[in-house]
CSV table of C-alpha atoms in Angstrom, one decimal:
chain,number,residue,atom,x,y,z
A,1,MET,CA,0.0,-0.2,0.0
A,2,VAL,CA,1.6,3.0,-1.0
A,3,TYR,CA,0.3,6.6,-0.2
A,4,VAL,CA,1.3,8.9,-3.3
A,5,ILE,CA,1.8,12.8,-2.0
A,6,SER,CA,1.6,14.1,-5.4
A,7,TRP,CA,-2.0,14.5,-7.2
A,8,ASP,CA,-0.5,14.5,-10.6
A,9,ASP,CA,1.7,11.3,-10.0
A,10,PHE,CA,-1.1,9.5,-8.1
A,11,VAL,CA,-3.8,10.4,-11.2
A,12,GLU,CA,-0.7,9.0,-14.1
A,13,ARG,CA,0.1,6.0,-11.8
A,14,SER,CA,-3.6,5.0,-11.3
A,15,ILE,CA,-4.4,5.3,-15.5
A,16,GLN,CA,-1.0,3.4,-15.9
A,17,LEU,CA,-2.4,0.6,-13.3
A,18,PHE,CA,-5.8,0.5,-14.9
A,19,ARG,CA,-4.4,0.4,-18.5
A,20,ALA,CA,-2.1,-2.6,-17.6
A,21,SER,CA,-4.8,-4.8,-16.2
A,22,PRO,CA,-8.4,-3.0,-17.1
A,23,GLN,CA,-10.6,-6.1,-15.8
A,24,ASN,CA,-9.1,-6.8,-12.2
A,25,THR,CA,-8.4,-2.8,-11.4
A,26,ARG,CA,-10.6,-1.3,-8.9
A,27,TYR,CA,-11.3,2.3,-8.1
A,28,VAL,CA,-12.7,3.2,-4.0
A,29,MET,CA,-13.0,6.0,-2.5
A,30,LYS,CA,-14.2,6.6,1.0
A,31,TYR,CA,-15.1,9.8,2.8
A,32,ARG,CA,-14.7,9.9,6.8
A,33,HIS,CA,-17.0,13.0,7.9
A,34,SER,CA,-15.7,13.0,11.1
A,35,ASP,CA,-12.4,13.0,10.3
A,36,ALA,CA,-13.1,15.2,7.0
A,37,LYS,CA,-11.0,13.5,5.3
A,38,LEU,CA,-10.9,11.6,1.6
A,39,VAL,CA,-8.8,8.4,0.7
A,40,LEU,CA,-8.8,7.3,-3.1
A,41,LYS,CA,-7.5,3.7,-3.5
A,42,VAL,CA,-6.7,2.3,-7.1
A,43,THR,CA,-5.7,-1.5,-7.3
A,44,ASP,CA,-5.2,-4.5,-9.1
A,45,ASP,CA,-4.3,-6.9,-6.1
A,46,LYS,CA,-1.3,-6.8,-6.8
A,47,GLN,CA,-0.3,-2.9,-6.2
A,48,CYS,CA,-2.1,-0.6,-4.5
A,49,LEU,CA,-2.1,3.1,-4.7
A,50,LYS,CA,-3.8,5.5,-2.4
A,51,PHE,CA,-4.5,9.4,-2.3
A,52,LYS,CA,-5.3,11.0,1.1
A,53,THR,CA,-6.6,14.6,1.4
A,54,ASP,CA,-8.1,16.6,3.7
A,55,GLN,CA,-9.0,19.9,1.2
A,56,ALA,CA,-12.0,20.7,-0.1
A,57,GLN,CA,-10.8,21.5,-3.5
A,58,ASP,CA,-9.5,18.3,-4.4
A,59,ALA,CA,-13.2,17.3,-5.0
A,60,LYS,CA,-12.8,18.9,-8.3
A,61,LYS,CA,-9.8,16.8,-8.8
A,62,MET,CA,-11.7,13.5,-8.0
A,63,GLU,CA,-14.6,14.6,-10.1
A,64,LYS,CA,-11.9,15.0,-13.0
A,65,LEU,CA,-10.8,11.6,-11.9
A,66,ASN,CA,-14.0,9.9,-12.0
A,67,ASN,CA,-14.5,11.4,-15.3
A,68,ILE,CA,-11.3,9.5,-17.0
A,69,PHE,CA,-12.1,6.4,-15.2
A,70,PHE,CA,-15.4,6.4,-16.5
A,71,THR,CA,-14.1,7.1,-19.9
A,72,LEU,CA,-11.6,4.2,-20.0
A,73,MET,CA,-13.9,1.7,-18.6
A,74,ALA,CA,-16.6,2.7,-21.2
A,75,ARG,CA,-14.5,3.2,-24.1
A,76,GLY,CA,-11.4,0.9,-23.6
A,77,PRO,CA,-8.5,1.2,-21.9
A,78,GLU,CA,-6.3,2.5,-24.9
A,79,THR,CA,-8.9,5.6,-25.5
A,80,ASP,CA,-7.4,8.8,-25.8
A,81,ILE,CA,-8.0,10.7,-22.6
A,82,THR,CA,-6.7,14.3,-23.5
A,83,GLU,CA,-10.2,15.7,-24.0
A,84,VAL,CA,-11.7,14.4,-20.8
A,85,THR,CA,-8.6,15.9,-18.8
A,86,GLY,CA,-8.5,19.0,-21.0
A,87,LYS,CA,-4.6,19.1,-21.3
A,88,GLU,CA,-4.5,19.8,-24.6
A,89,GLN,CA,-7.2,22.8,-24.6
A,90,THR,CA,-6.1,26.1,-25.9
A,91,ALA,CA,-5.8,29.1,-23.4
A,92,GLN,CA,-8.7,31.1,-22.8
A,93,PRO,CA,-8.9,34.8,-22.9
A,94,ALA,CA,-9.3,36.7,-19.7
A,95,LYS,CA,-12.5,37.6,-19.4
A,96,ARG,CA,-13.6,41.3,-19.0
A,97,GLY,CA,-16.2,42.9,-17.1
A,98,ARG,CA,-17.4,43.5,-13.6
A,99,GLY,CA,-14.4,43.6,-11.0
A,100,ARG,CA,-12.0,46.1,-9.7
A,101,LYS,CA,-9.7,47.9,-12.5
A,102,GLN,CA,-6.7,47.6,-12.1
């Protein structure tokens, strides 16, 4: 059981683990309200990766990881996930409008 410190490292290693054995890989999330801790676990019974956080902002990251796994499970492990992760998107122009002038 390995706790991965970096979120990006956890996502990359989890995707690699799923692509190596898609039939045996499981993804589990556990939230303890009393501790306000979220633990994500990806395992294939040979290797186990865990990520633990208590930050509310990581909920959006978890949602993106869910979308990645849903895409890989529905379309197959060799699917290109760049459209789900959004890493190759072009930069959005800065929004102008309400707010303090600088």
